Coordinates of C-alpha atoms in Angstrom, one line a residue:
X777 CA -0.1 -0.1 0.0
X778 CA 2.9 2.4 0.4
X779 CA 3.3 3.0 -3.4
X780 CA 0.3 4.5 -3.2
X781 CA 1.2 6.9 -0.6
X782 CA -2.0 6.9 1.3
X783 CA -0.7 8.1 4.6
X784 CA 1.4 10.9 3.1
X785 CA -2.3 12.1 1.1
X786 CA -4.5 11.6 4.6
X787 CA -1.3 13.1 6.4
X788 CA -1.6 16.3 3.8
X789 CA -5.6 16.7 4.3
X790 CA -4.8 17.0 7.6
X791 CA -2.6 19.3 7.6
X792 CA -4.8 21.5 5.3
X793 CA -7.4 20.7 7.4
X794 CA -5.9 22.4 10.4
X795 CA -4.8 25.5 8.6
X796 CA -8.7 26.0 7.7
X797 CA -9.7 25.0 11.2
X798 CA -6.9 27.7 12.9
X799 CA -7.9 30.6 9.8
X800 CA -11.7 30.2 11.4
X801 CA -10.5 30.6 14.9
X802 CA -8.7 33.8 13.9
X803 CA -12.3 35.0 12.0
X804 CA -14.1 33.9 15.6
X805 CA -11.5 35.6 17.3
X806 CA -11.4 38.9 14.7
X807 CA -15.2 38.9 15.4
X808 CA -14.6 38.4 19.2
X809 CA -12.4 41.4 19.4
X810 CA -14.7 43.9 17.0
X811 CA -17.8 42.7 17.6
X812 CA -18.8 46.4 18.5
X813 CA -17.6 47.3 15.0
X814 CA -19.2 44.3 13.4
X815 CA -22.9 43.6 14.2
X816 CA -24.1 40.0 14.0
X817 CA -27.4 39.0 14.8
X818 CA -26.8 35.9 16.6
X819 CA -24.6 32.8 16.4
X820 CA -26.3 31.6 13.3
X821 CA -25.7 34.2 11.2
X822 CA -22.2 34.2 12.5
X823 CA -22.4 30.8 11.6
X824 CA -23.6 31.8 7.9
X825 CA -20.9 34.5 7.5
X826 CA -17.6 31.7 8.5
X827 CA -19.7 29.5 6.0
X828 CA -19.0 31.7 3.1
X829 CA -15.9 32.4 4.6
X830 CA -14.5 29.5 3.6
X831 CA -14.4 30.1 -0.2
X832 CA -12.0 33.7 0.7
X833 CA -10.0 31.2 3.4
X834 CA -9.6 28.6 0.6
X835 CA -7.8 30.6 -2.3
X836 CA -5.7 32.2 0.7
X837 CA -4.7 28.7 1.9
X838 CA -3.9 27.3 -1.3
X839 CA -1.9 30.4 -2.1
X840 CA 0.6 30.4 1.3
X841 CA 0.2 26.4 0.9
X842 CA 1.2 25.9 -2.7
X843 CA 5.0 24.8 -2.4
X844 CA 3.9 23.1 0.6
X845 CA 1.3 20.8 -1.1
X846 CA 3.5 20.3 -4.1
X847 CA 6.8 19.1 -2.0
X848 CA 4.6 17.2 0.0
X849 CA 3.1 14.8 -3.2
X850 CA 6.0 15.3 -5.4
X851 CA 7.5 11.3 -6.0
X852 CA 10.7 11.8 -4.7
X853 CA 11.0 8.4 -2.7
X854 CA 12.8 10.4 0.1
X855 CA 9.2 11.9 1.0
X856 CA 8.3 9.8 4.7
X857 CA 12.3 10.2 5.4
X858 CA 12.3 12.4 9.2
X859 CA 14.9 14.7 7.8
X860 CA 12.0 15.7 4.9
X861 CA 9.2 15.7 7.1
X862 CA 11.2 17.9 9.4
X863 CA 11.9 20.3 6.6
X864 CA 8.0 20.5 5.5
X865 CA 7.4 20.9 9.2
X866 CA 9.5 24.2 9.5
X867 CA 8.4 25.5 6.2
X868 CA 5.1 24.6 7.2
X869 CA 4.6 26.5 10.4
X870 CA 7.1 29.4 8.8
X871 CA 4.4 30.1 6.2
X872 CA 1.6 29.9 8.0
X873 CA 2.9 31.4 10.8
X874 CA 3.0 34.5 8.8
X875 CA -0.3 34.2 7.1
X876 CA -1.7 33.4 10.6
X877 CA -0.2 36.6 11.9
X878 CA -1.6 38.8 9.5
X879 CA -5.2 37.6 10.3
X880 CA -4.0 38.6 14.2
X881 CA -2.3 41.7 13.1
X882 CA -5.7 42.6 11.7
X883 CA -7.9 42.3 15.1
X884 CA -5.7 45.4 16.0
X885 CA -5.3 47.5 12.8
X886 CA -9.4 46.6 11.6
X887 CA -9.9 49.2 14.8
X888 CA -7.7 51.6 13.5
X889 CA -8.7 51.6 9.8
X890 CA -12.4 50.1 9.7
X891 CA -10.9 48.0 7.0
X892 CA -9.0 44.6 6.2
X893 CA -5.6 44.6 5.7
X894 CA -4.6 45.3 1.9
X895 CA -1.5 45.8 0.1
X896 CA -1.9 49.6 0.6
X897 CA -0.4 49.3 4.4
X898 CA 2.9 48.6 2.4
X899 CA 2.7 52.2 0.8
X900 CA 1.6 53.1 4.3
X901 CA 4.6 51.8 6.2
X902 CA 7.1 52.7 3.7
X903 CA 7.3 56.6 4.8
X904 CA 7.7 55.2 8.4
X905 CA 11.3 54.5 10.1
X906 CA 9.3 53.9 13.4
X907 CA 7.3 51.1 12.4
X908 CA 9.3 48.6 15.4
X909 CA 8.2 51.0 18.1
X910 CA 4.8 50.8 16.9
X911 CA 4.4 47.3 16.5
X912 CA 5.8 46.8 20.2
X913 CA 3.5 49.6 21.6
X914 CA 0.4 47.5 19.9
X915 CA 1.8 44.1 21.6
X916 CA 1.8 46.3 25.2
X917 CA -1.8 47.9 24.3
X918 CA -3.6 44.5 23.4
X919 CA -1.8 41.6 25.2
X920 CA -4.5 39.5 25.1
X921 CA -4.5 39.1 21.2
X922 CA -0.8 38.2 21.7
X923 CA -1.5 35.8 24.2
X924 CA -4.1 34.3 22.0
X925 CA -2.0 34.1 19.1
X926 CA 0.8 32.1 21.0
X927 CA -2.1 29.7 22.3
X928 CA -3.3 28.8 18.6
X929 CA 0.4 28.7 17.3
X930 CA 1.5 25.7 20.5
X931 CA -1.8 23.8 20.0
X932 CA -1.5 23.7 16.3
X933 CA 2.2 22.4 16.6
X934 CA 0.7 19.8 18.9
X935 CA -1.9 19.1 17.1
X936 CA 0.2 18.9 13.5
X937 CA 2.6 16.2 15.4
X938 CA -0.3 13.8 16.0
X939 CA -0.5 12.4 12.5
X940 CA 3.1 11.7 12.1
X941 CA 4.5 9.5 8.8
X942 CA 6.4 6.2 8.8
X943 CA 9.3 6.0 7.0
X944 CA 8.5 4.0 4.1
X945 CA 10.4 2.7 0.9
X946 CA 8.2 2.2 -2.5
X947 CA 8.5 -1.2 -3.8
X948 CA 6.4 -0.8 -7.0
X949 CA 7.9 2.7 -8.8
X950 CA 5.5 2.3 -11.7
X951 CA 2.8 2.5 -9.1
X952 CA 4.4 5.3 -7.1
X953 CA 4.9 7.8 -9.9
X954 CA 1.8 7.0 -11.8
X955 CA -0.1 7.0 -8.5
X956 CA 1.8 10.5 -7.7
X957 CA 1.2 11.8 -10.8
X958 CA -2.7 11.1 -10.9
X959 CA -2.5 12.8 -7.5
X960 CA -0.6 15.6 -8.4
X961 CA -3.3 16.4 -11.4
X962 CA -6.4 15.8 -9.3
X963 CA -4.7 18.0 -6.4
X964 CA -3.8 20.5 -9.2
X965 CA -7.1 20.7 -10.7
X966 CA -9.0 21.5 -7.4
X967 CA -6.2 23.7 -5.9
X968 CA -7.1 25.9 -9.4
X969 CA -10.9 25.8 -8.4
X970 CA -9.9 26.7 -4.8
X971 CA -7.6 29.8 -5.7
X972 CA -10.5 31.1 -8.4
X973 CA -13.0 30.7 -6.0
X974 CA -15.3 28.1 -8.8
X975 CA -14.6 26.1 -11.8
X976 CA -16.4 28.3 -14.2
X977 CA -14.6 29.8 -17.0
X978 CA -17.3 32.7 -17.8
X979 CA -16.5 33.8 -14.1
X980 CA -13.5 36.2 -12.7
X981 CA -11.6 34.6 -9.8
X982 CA -13.1 35.5 -6.6
X983 CA -12.4 39.3 -5.2
X984 CA -12.7 41.6 -2.5
X985 CA -16.4 42.7 -3.5
X986 CA -17.7 39.0 -3.6
X987 CA -18.1 39.0 0.4
X988 CA -20.8 41.6 0.1
X989 CA -22.9 38.6 -2.2
X990 CA -23.4 37.2 2.0
X991 CA -24.2 39.9 3.9
X992 CA -27.3 42.1 5.4
X993 CA -24.7 44.5 6.1
X994 CA -21.9 45.7 4.2
X995 CA -19.6 46.0 7.5
X996 CA -20.4 41.8 7.6
X997 CA -18.4 41.4 4.6
X998 CA -15.2 42.0 6.6
X999 CA -15.8 39.0 8.4
X1000 CA -16.6 37.1 5.7
X1001 CA -12.8 38.2 4.6
X1002 CA -9.8 37.2 6.3
X1003 CA -6.7 39.4 6.2
X1004 CA -4.3 37.3 3.8
X1005 CA -6.6 37.0 1.0
X1006 CA -7.5 41.0 1.3
X1007 CA -4.0 41.2 1.2
X1008 CA -2.9 38.9 -1.7
X1009 CA -5.9 39.8 -3.7
X1010 CA -4.8 43.4 -4.0
X1011 CA -0.4 43.3 -4.7
X1012 CA -0.4 45.1 -7.7
X1013 CA -4.2 45.4 -8.6
X1014 CA -5.4 48.5 -10.4
X1015 CA -8.9 49.5 -9.9
X1016 CA -8.4 52.5 -12.2
X1017 CA -10.0 51.2 -15.2
X1018 CA -11.9 53.3 -17.5
X1019 CA -15.7 52.4 -17.9
X1020 CA -18.4 54.0 -19.7
X1021 CA -21.9 54.0 -18.7
X1022 CA -23.4 57.5 -19.5
X1023 CA -22.9 60.2 -22.1
X1024 CA -20.6 63.2 -21.1
X1025 CA -23.5 65.7 -22.0
X1026 CA -24.6 63.3 -18.7
X1027 CA -21.6 64.0 -16.6
X1028 CA -21.6 68.2 -17.2
X1029 CA -25.1 68.4 -16.5
X1030 CA -25.6 65.8 -13.2
X1031 CA -21.9 65.6 -12.1
X1032 CA -20.7 69.3 -12.9
X1033 CA -17.3 68.4 -13.0
X1034 CA -16.6 72.3 -13.1
X1035 CA -17.5 75.0 -10.6
X1036 CA -17.4 79.1 -11.1
X1037 CA -17.3 81.2 -8.2
X1038 CA -17.4 84.9 -8.7
X1039 CA -17.0 86.1 -5.3
X1040 CA -15.8 89.9 -5.4
X1041 CA -13.1 90.2 -2.4
X1042 CA -11.3 93.3 -1.6
X1043 CA -8.4 92.1 0.5
X1044 CA -7.3 88.2 0.0
X1045 CA -7.6 86.8 3.3
X1046 CA -5.0 84.4 4.8
X1047 CA -5.7 80.7 5.1
X1048 CA -5.2 78.4 7.7
X1049 CA -6.2 75.1 7.5
X1050 CA -6.2 72.8 10.5
X1051 CA -6.6 69.0 9.5
X1052 CA -6.2 67.2 12.8
X1053 CA -5.5 63.6 13.5
X1054 CA -8.3 61.4 14.3
X1055 CA -10.4 64.0 15.6
X1056 CA -13.9 62.6 14.4
X1057 CA -17.1 64.4 14.8
X1058 CA -17.9 61.9 18.0
X1059 CA -15.5 63.6 20.3
X1060 CA -16.9 67.0 20.1
X1061 CA -20.1 68.7 21.5
X1062 CA -20.2 71.4 19.2
X1063 CA -21.4 68.7 16.3
X1064 CA -23.3 66.7 18.5
X1065 CA -26.1 68.8 19.9
X1066 CA -28.9 67.1 17.8
X1067 CA -28.0 63.6 18.0
X1068 CA -29.7 62.9 21.3
X1069 CA -27.1 60.6 22.6
X1070 CA -27.5 60.1 26.1
X1071 CA -24.9 60.9 28.9
X1072 CA -22.7 62.6 25.5
X1073 CA -19.4 63.8 27.0
X1074 CA -17.4 66.2 24.9
X1075 CA -13.6 66.2 24.7
X1076 CA -13.0 69.4 22.8
X1077 CA -14.1 72.4 25.3
X1078 CA -12.2 74.5 22.9
X1079 CA -13.5 73.6 19.9
X1080 CA -17.3 73.6 21.3
X1081 CA -16.4 77.2 22.3
X1082 CA -14.8 78.1 18.7
X1083 CA -17.9 76.7 17.4
X1084 CA -20.3 79.7 18.4
X1085 CA -18.5 81.9 16.7
X1086 CA -17.9 80.0 13.6
X1087 CA -19.7 78.3 10.4
X1088 CA -20.0 74.3 11.4
X1089 CA -21.2 71.4 9.4
X1090 CA -22.8 68.9 11.8
X1091 CA -23.5 66.2 9.3
X1092 CA -20.0 65.9 7.3
X1093 CA -18.3 63.2 6.1
X1094 CA -14.7 62.2 5.6
X1095 CA -13.6 60.9 2.1
X1096 CA -11.1 57.8 2.9
X1097 CA -10.2 56.1 5.9
X1098 CA -6.3 56.9 6.2
X1099 CA -4.2 60.3 6.7
X1100 CA -3.0 60.4 3.0
X1101 CA -6.4 60.4 2.2
X1102 CA -7.7 63.1 4.1
X1103 CA -4.5 65.5 2.3
X1104 CA -5.5 65.1 -1.3
X1105 CA -9.6 65.2 0.0
X1106 CA -9.5 68.5 1.9
X1107 CA -6.4 70.3 -0.2
X1108 CA -7.1 68.4 -3.6
X1109 CA -10.6 67.4 -3.6
X1110 CA -9.9 64.0 -4.6
X1111 CA -11.2 61.2 -2.3
X1112 CA -10.1 57.8 -1.9
X1113 CA -12.1 54.8 -3.5
X1114 CA -11.4 51.3 -2.7
X1115 CA -7.8 51.9 -4.3
X1116 CA -6.3 55.6 -2.6
X1117 CA -5.4 57.8 -5.5
X1118 CA -2.5 59.0 -3.2
X1119 CA -1.2 55.6 -3.6
X1120 CA -2.0 54.7 -7.3
X1121 CA 0.2 55.4 -10.2
X1122 CA -1.4 58.2 -11.5
X1123 CA -0.9 60.5 -8.1
X1124 CA 2.1 62.6 -9.8
X1125 CA 0.4 64.4 -12.0
X1126 CA -0.4 67.9 -12.2
X1127 CA -3.6 68.6 -9.9
X1128 CA -5.4 71.9 -9.3
X1129 CA -6.0 72.1 -6.0
X1130 CA -6.2 74.6 -3.5
X1131 CA -2.8 75.0 -3.1
X1132 CA -2.5 75.5 -6.7
X1133 CA -5.3 78.1 -6.7
X1134 CA -3.5 80.2 -3.9
X1135 CA 0.1 80.0 -5.6
X1136 CA -1.6 81.6 -9.0
X1137 CA -3.0 84.1 -6.8
X1138 CA 0.2 85.4 -5.2
X1139 CA -0.4 83.3 -2.0
X1140 CA 2.4 82.1 0.4
X1141 CA 2.0 78.2 1.1
X1142 CA 3.0 75.7 3.4
X1143 CA 3.0 72.4 5.2
X1144 CA 3.5 71.5 8.7
X1145 CA 3.5 68.3 10.3
X1146 CA 5.7 67.5 13.3
X1147 CA 6.8 64.0 12.6
X1148 CA 10.1 63.0 10.8
X1149 CA 10.2 64.9 6.9
X1150 CA 8.5 62.4 4.9
X1151 CA 6.2 60.3 7.6
X1152 CA 3.1 59.6 5.6
X1153 CA 4.0 60.5 2.5
X1154 CA 3.3 63.7 3.2
X1155 CA 6.2 65.7 2.0
X1156 CA 5.7 63.9 -1.3
X1157 CA 2.2 64.3 -2.0
X1158 CA 2.9 68.3 -1.0
X1159 CA 5.4 68.9 -3.8
X1160 CA 3.0 67.5 -6.3
X1161 CA 0.4 70.4 -4.9
X1162 CA 3.1 72.7 -4.9
X1163 CA 3.6 74.0 -1.3
X1164 CA 6.2 76.2 -1.4
X1165 CA 7.4 75.4 1.9
X1166 CA 7.2 72.0 3.9
X1167 CA 8.1 72.4 7.9
X1168 CA 8.6 69.0 9.6
X1169 CA 10.4 67.4 12.8
X1170 CA 13.8 68.5 11.1
X1171 CA 13.1 71.9 10.7
X1172 CA 11.7 72.3 14.0
X1173 CA 14.8 70.8 15.0
X1174 CA 14.4 70.3 18.9
X1175 CA 14.2 66.1 20.0
X1176 CA 13.1 67.1 23.5
X1177 CA 9.7 67.6 22.4
X1178 CA 9.6 65.0 20.3
X1179 CA 7.0 62.3 22.0
X1180 CA 9.5 59.5 21.3
X1181 CA 7.6 57.5 18.4
X1182 CA 5.8 59.8 16.0
X1183 CA 6.0 63.4 15.7
X1184 CA 6.6 66.6 18.0
X1185 CA 4.0 66.9 20.7
X1186 CA 1.2 69.0 19.0
X1187 CA 1.6 72.1 21.6
X1188 CA 4.9 73.1 21.1
X1189 CA 5.0 72.1 17.3
X1190 CA 1.3 74.4 17.1
X1191 CA 3.2 77.0 18.9
X1192 CA 5.9 77.2 16.0
X1193 CA 3.3 77.0 13.4
X1194 CA 1.6 80.2 15.2
X1195 CA 5.0 81.8 15.3
X1196 CA 5.7 80.7 12.3
X1197 CA 3.8 81.3 9.8
X1198 CA 2.6 85.2 8.7
X1199 CA 6.3 86.5 7.6
X1200 CA 4.3 87.0 4.1
X1201 CA 1.2 88.2 3.0
X1202 CA -1.4 87.0 1.8
X1203 CA -0.5 83.2 3.2
X1204 CA -2.2 79.7 2.6
X1205 CA -0.8 77.5 5.4
X1206 CA -1.7 74.0 6.5
X1207 CA -0.9 71.9 9.9
X1208 CA -1.5 67.9 10.1
X1209 CA -1.4 67.5 13.8
X1210 CA -0.2 64.4 15.3
X1211 CA -0.5 63.6 18.8
X1212 CA -3.7 62.0 18.8
X1213 CA -2.4 59.4 16.5
X1214 CA -2.1 55.8 18.4
X1215 CA -0.4 54.8 21.0
X1216 CA -2.3 57.9 22.4
X1217 CA 0.0 59.3 24.7
X1218 CA -0.3 62.4 26.5
X1219 CA 3.3 64.5 27.7
X1220 CA 4.0 63.3 31.0
X1221 CA 3.4 66.8 32.4
X1222 CA -0.4 66.7 31.8
X1223 CA -0.6 63.3 33.1
X1224 CA -2.3 64.4 36.0
X1225 CA -4.2 67.2 34.8
X1226 CA -5.7 65.8 31.5
X1227 CA -8.7 63.8 32.8
X1228 CA -9.0 60.5 30.5
X1229 CA -12.0 59.0 29.2
X1230 CA -13.4 55.6 28.4
X1231 CA -11.4 55.3 25.6
X1232 CA -7.6 55.5 24.9
X1233 CA -8.3 58.2 22.2
X1234 CA -9.7 60.7 24.5
X1235 CA -7.0 61.9 26.7
X1236 CA -4.9 62.8 23.8
X1237 CA -8.1 64.3 22.3
X1238 CA -8.2 66.4 25.1
X1239 CA -4.5 67.8 24.7
X1240 CA -4.8 68.2 21.2
X1241 CA -7.6 70.6 21.6
X1242 CA -5.4 72.6 24.3
X1243 CA -2.9 72.7 22.2
X1244 CA -5.4 74.2 19.5
X1245 CA -6.5 77.1 22.6
X1246 CA -3.0 77.9 23.4
X1247 CA -2.3 78.3 19.3
X1248 CA -5.3 80.6 19.3
X1249 CA -4.1 82.6 22.1
X1250 CA -1.0 83.4 20.5
X1251 CA -2.3 83.9 16.7
X1252 CA -4.6 86.5 18.1
X1253 CA -1.3 88.6 19.0
X1254 CA -0.1 88.6 15.3
X1255 CA -0.6 90.8 12.7
X1256 CA -1.9 88.6 10.3
X1257 CA -4.8 87.3 12.6
X1258 CA -7.5 89.6 12.0
X1259 CA -7.8 89.0 8.2
X1260 CA -7.6 85.4 8.5
X1261 CA -9.7 82.4 8.0
X1262 CA -9.4 79.4 9.8
X1263 CA -10.5 76.0 8.6
X1264 CA -10.4 73.2 11.3
X1265 CA -11.6 69.2 10.0
X1266 CA -10.1 66.1 10.3
X1267 CA -8.3 63.5 8.3
X1268 CA -10.3 60.5 9.4
X1269 CA -12.2 58.7 12.7
X1270 CA -10.8 56.2 15.0
X1271 CA -11.9 54.5 18.3
X1272 CA -15.6 54.7 19.1
X1273 CA -18.0 54.8 22.2
X1274 CA -21.5 55.9 21.5
X1275 CA -23.5 53.2 19.0
X1276 CA -24.3 55.9 16.7
X1277 CA -21.0 56.2 15.2
X1278 CA -21.0 52.4 15.2
X1279 CA -23.3 53.1 12.0
X1280 CA -21.5 52.1 8.8
X1281 CA -21.8 56.0 7.4
X1282 CA -21.2 57.6 10.9
X1283 CA -18.0 55.8 10.6
X1284 CA -16.7 58.6 8.5
X1285 CA -18.3 61.5 10.2
X1286 CA -16.1 64.5 11.3
X1287 CA -16.4 67.7 11.9
X1288 CA -15.9 71.1 9.5
X1289 CA -15.5 74.5 11.0
X1290 CA -15.0 77.5 8.8
X1291 CA -13.9 80.5 11.2
X1292 CA -12.9 84.4 10.9
X1293 CA -12.2 87.0 13.4
X1294 CA -12.9 89.0 10.4
X1295 CA -16.8 89.6 10.5
X1296 CA -17.0 90.2 6.6
X1297 CA -16.3 86.6 5.8
X1298 CA -19.8 86.0 7.8
X1299 CA -18.5 82.6 8.7
X1300 CA -21.3 81.9 11.9
X1301 CA -24.2 79.7 12.0
X1302 CA -25.2 75.8 12.6
X1303 CA -25.2 74.2 9.0
X1304 CA -26.7 70.4 9.2
X1305 CA -27.2 69.8 5.3
X1306 CA -24.9 66.9 4.3
X1307 CA -21.0 68.2 3.8
X1308 CA -17.9 66.5 3.6
X1309 CA -14.3 67.0 3.3
X1310 CA -13.6 67.8 -0.7
X1311 CA -16.0 70.9 -0.3
X1312 CA -13.4 72.5 1.9
X1313 CA -11.1 73.4 -1.4
X1314 CA -13.8 74.6 -3.6
X1315 CA -15.4 76.7 -0.5
X1316 CA -12.3 78.0 0.3
X1317 CA -11.6 78.9 -3.3
X1318 CA -14.9 80.8 -3.3
X1319 CA -14.0 82.6 0.0
X1320 CA -10.4 84.1 -1.4
X1321 CA -12.3 85.5 -4.7
X1322 CA -10.9 82.9 -7.0
X1323 CA -13.0 83.6 -10.5
X1324 CA -12.0 81.1 -12.5
X1325 CA -13.7 77.6 -13.3
X1326 CA -12.0 74.9 -10.9
X1327 CA -12.1 71.4 -11.4
X1328 CA -14.2 69.8 -7.8
X1329 CA -16.6 66.8 -7.4
X1330 CA -17.0 68.9 -4.2
X1331 CA -19.2 72.5 -3.6
X1332 CA -18.9 75.8 -2.1
X1333 CA -20.7 75.6 1.0
X1334 CA -21.2 79.4 1.5
X1335 CA -21.8 80.3 -2.3
X1336 CA -25.6 80.0 -2.0
X1337 CA -26.0 78.4 -5.1
X1338 CA -27.9 75.5 -3.5
X1339 CA -26.0 73.3 -5.7
X1340 CA -26.6 69.3 -5.5
X1341 CA -24.3 66.9 -3.3
X1342 CA -22.5 63.7 -4.3
X1343 CA -21.1 62.7 -0.7
X1344 CA -18.3 60.0 -1.4
X1345 CA -16.0 57.2 0.4
X1346 CA -15.4 53.5 0.4
X1347 CA -15.0 50.7 3.0
X1348 CA -12.2 49.5 1.1
X1349 CA -14.2 46.9 -0.7
X1350 CA -17.1 49.1 -2.5
X1351 CA -17.5 52.6 -2.7
X1352 CA -20.8 54.5 -1.1
X1353 CA -22.3 57.9 -2.0
X1354 CA -25.2 60.0 -0.7
X1355 CA -27.4 61.4 -3.3
X1356 CA -30.4 63.1 -2.2
X1357 CA -32.5 61.4 -0.1
X1358 CA -30.7 57.9 -0.6
X1359 CA -27.1 56.3 0.1
X1360 CA -26.0 53.9 -2.7
X1361 CA -23.1 51.4 -2.4
X1362 CA -21.6 50.8 -5.6
X1363 CA -19.0 48.0 -6.6
X1364 CA -17.2 49.1 -9.3
X1365 CA -19.5 47.9 -12.1
X1366 CA -23.4 47.7 -10.7
X1367 CA -25.1 49.7 -7.5
X1368 CA -25.6 46.7 -5.1
X1369 CA -27.8 48.9 -2.1
X1370 CA -29.9 51.5 -2.1
X1371 CA -30.5 52.9 1.9
X1372 CA -32.8 55.7 2.5
X1373 CA -30.5 58.8 3.9
X1374 CA -31.5 58.3 7.4
X1375 CA -30.6 54.8 7.3
X1376 CA -26.9 55.3 8.3
X1377 CA -26.3 51.8 9.3
X1378 CA -27.0 50.6 6.1
X1379 CA -29.5 48.1 7.3
X1380 CA -32.3 48.3 5.2
X1381 CA -31.4 47.6 1.2
X1382 CA -34.5 49.2 -0.8
X1383 CA -32.7 48.1 -4.3
X1384 CA -34.9 44.9 -4.6
X1385 CA -38.5 46.9 -4.2
X1386 CA -39.4 49.3 -7.2
X1387 CA -37.5 51.8 -7.8
X1388 CA -38.2 55.8 -8.2
X1389 CA -37.6 58.0 -10.6
X1390 CA -35.1 59.6 -7.6
X1391 CA -33.7 56.5 -7.5
X1392 CA -33.0 55.4 -10.8
X1393 CA -31.6 58.6 -11.7
X1394 CA -29.4 58.4 -8.2
X1395 CA -28.0 55.0 -10.2
X1396 CA -26.9 57.0 -13.0
X1397 CA -25.2 59.8 -11.4
X1398 CA -23.3 57.0 -8.9
X1399 CA -22.0 55.8 -12.3
X1400 CA -21.8 59.0 -14.0
X1401 CA -19.5 60.3 -11.2
X1402 CA -17.6 57.2 -11.0
X1403 CA -16.6 57.7 -15.0
X1404 CA -15.8 60.9 -14.4
X1405 CA -13.5 60.2 -11.3
X1406 CA -11.6 57.2 -13.4
X1407 CA -11.7 59.3 -16.6
X1408 CA -10.0 62.3 -15.2
X1409 CA -7.6 60.2 -12.6
X1410 CA -6.4 57.7 -15.4
X1411 CA -5.9 60.5 -18.1
X1412 CA -4.4 63.1 -16.0
X1413 CA -7.2 65.4 -16.1
X1414 CA -6.8 66.6 -12.6
X1415 CA -6.8 70.2 -13.2

């Protein structure tokens, strides 16, 4: 019987079964640690999602174990030797150990990114030189995740060794080789089907968007997926593809990619933009007065007081999931979809933005970020946008104020910002804050004075709010202050306390605030209409009196033109758009969901009901917007 290699095939099946079992264990732990972010209606629904996840596990497992499978069944006649089996043991656990560590790492990463790990993380990481510090800090903050990882590896090794292969020599080489070739062909055929997701020639290989076929809520797709699959499937992928759904006339009429504002401005105002790290709407009382959240606590007393003298938008959304996405959205009006524009092959092109507009109007433009120069990719993208000056940790040149991991503490860096800008007017300066970034530390001297909250991020939010207060105290003494327009917004959201912000769309909910001490700009009031980061660029172009056409998918929030809106963001699997009275989800080809605009949790899909005229037009607008976005990005027409 040894000629048929039965014990080797049984051992191979058993070893692969263990991989499947521990992928499901990792999925269960992923849900356990993130159950507040991914709502599942009971155990039966969880098992249904886990069952559908097996298809995605199969693809990942076969990719990772392809060499192991091949080495296990090649007719080498030495396969059963102890030395060969020992080699297979190490190969198996090195490759699968790395893979399962990605699933465990995503338990932590998901709480930050709200999306499964993809190859885009490589783009983010390549700009950082502190990754080991971040990694070890994450382990310290989440010890139980690491303990579970170790326990599972130990159990896995124990179970692997339960099935041993006795050393045998084939007595009939013809039978041995023929059976090996037959087994190899069968296994290879099954592997191809497993990697593709099925055996149908007419269908494309299984992809991230396919996870949405099996869920009642788009967030559950992250539970169906696994991190290895999402990472491998996005390596060298390019979802930027030209599409044609609607006519150019439709785009010009309904999408309106160019805007024109002819605001008369006597004296050009200075512009200061604060892009606040992780400064979600949830943390600010001024933006939650109408949310009816019981026992709501604000962590931004200064922003709340400033909001009383400002124009604020209480239903505003981020257009991306990461810091660099916030930079492209706020400054250039370019949102990030499933694939981020900033990490695409098309990011290095001429881009019209508030930076280029200000440069054209004779402004002195500068960008400030207290991290080491190049961190987050800000300096590179800032050069593309055309900032005349970049000020980072290098220019600050005082490591006594360095937080040890990311950047100069916000309070001293904000003071540096206040005293360094305005030497030449008019000016446009952008500051990207840093201290409310994970690992959520505050300076030692404030440990006893800044109160913590239920979430780790609450104390750093309080600290950054205090730094902002101190900035304005210094700015008020500067000669440029009275003729300056200030913008405060967030790059993206972060940790969530209140159930209201667990809703799918509210995970993008951010504050947008415009303030000027000069009353002539009339920046006061509360606006509850939908707004987004990409509206900031056209609003500022309007305020500073730029009277030429601008390329913008956003709109001026102060023009009085009552322009229609298309709010855009992506959960990394598909796009989400708010148009009129409805929210639409779109996978690049088809609209997959239609929800009432008040259904921010995306809980009741209306797509299978009879479509209204507004919904039909909304579907066409979704496709038209997407078509125009792709055409402009790919054909380099972002100006």
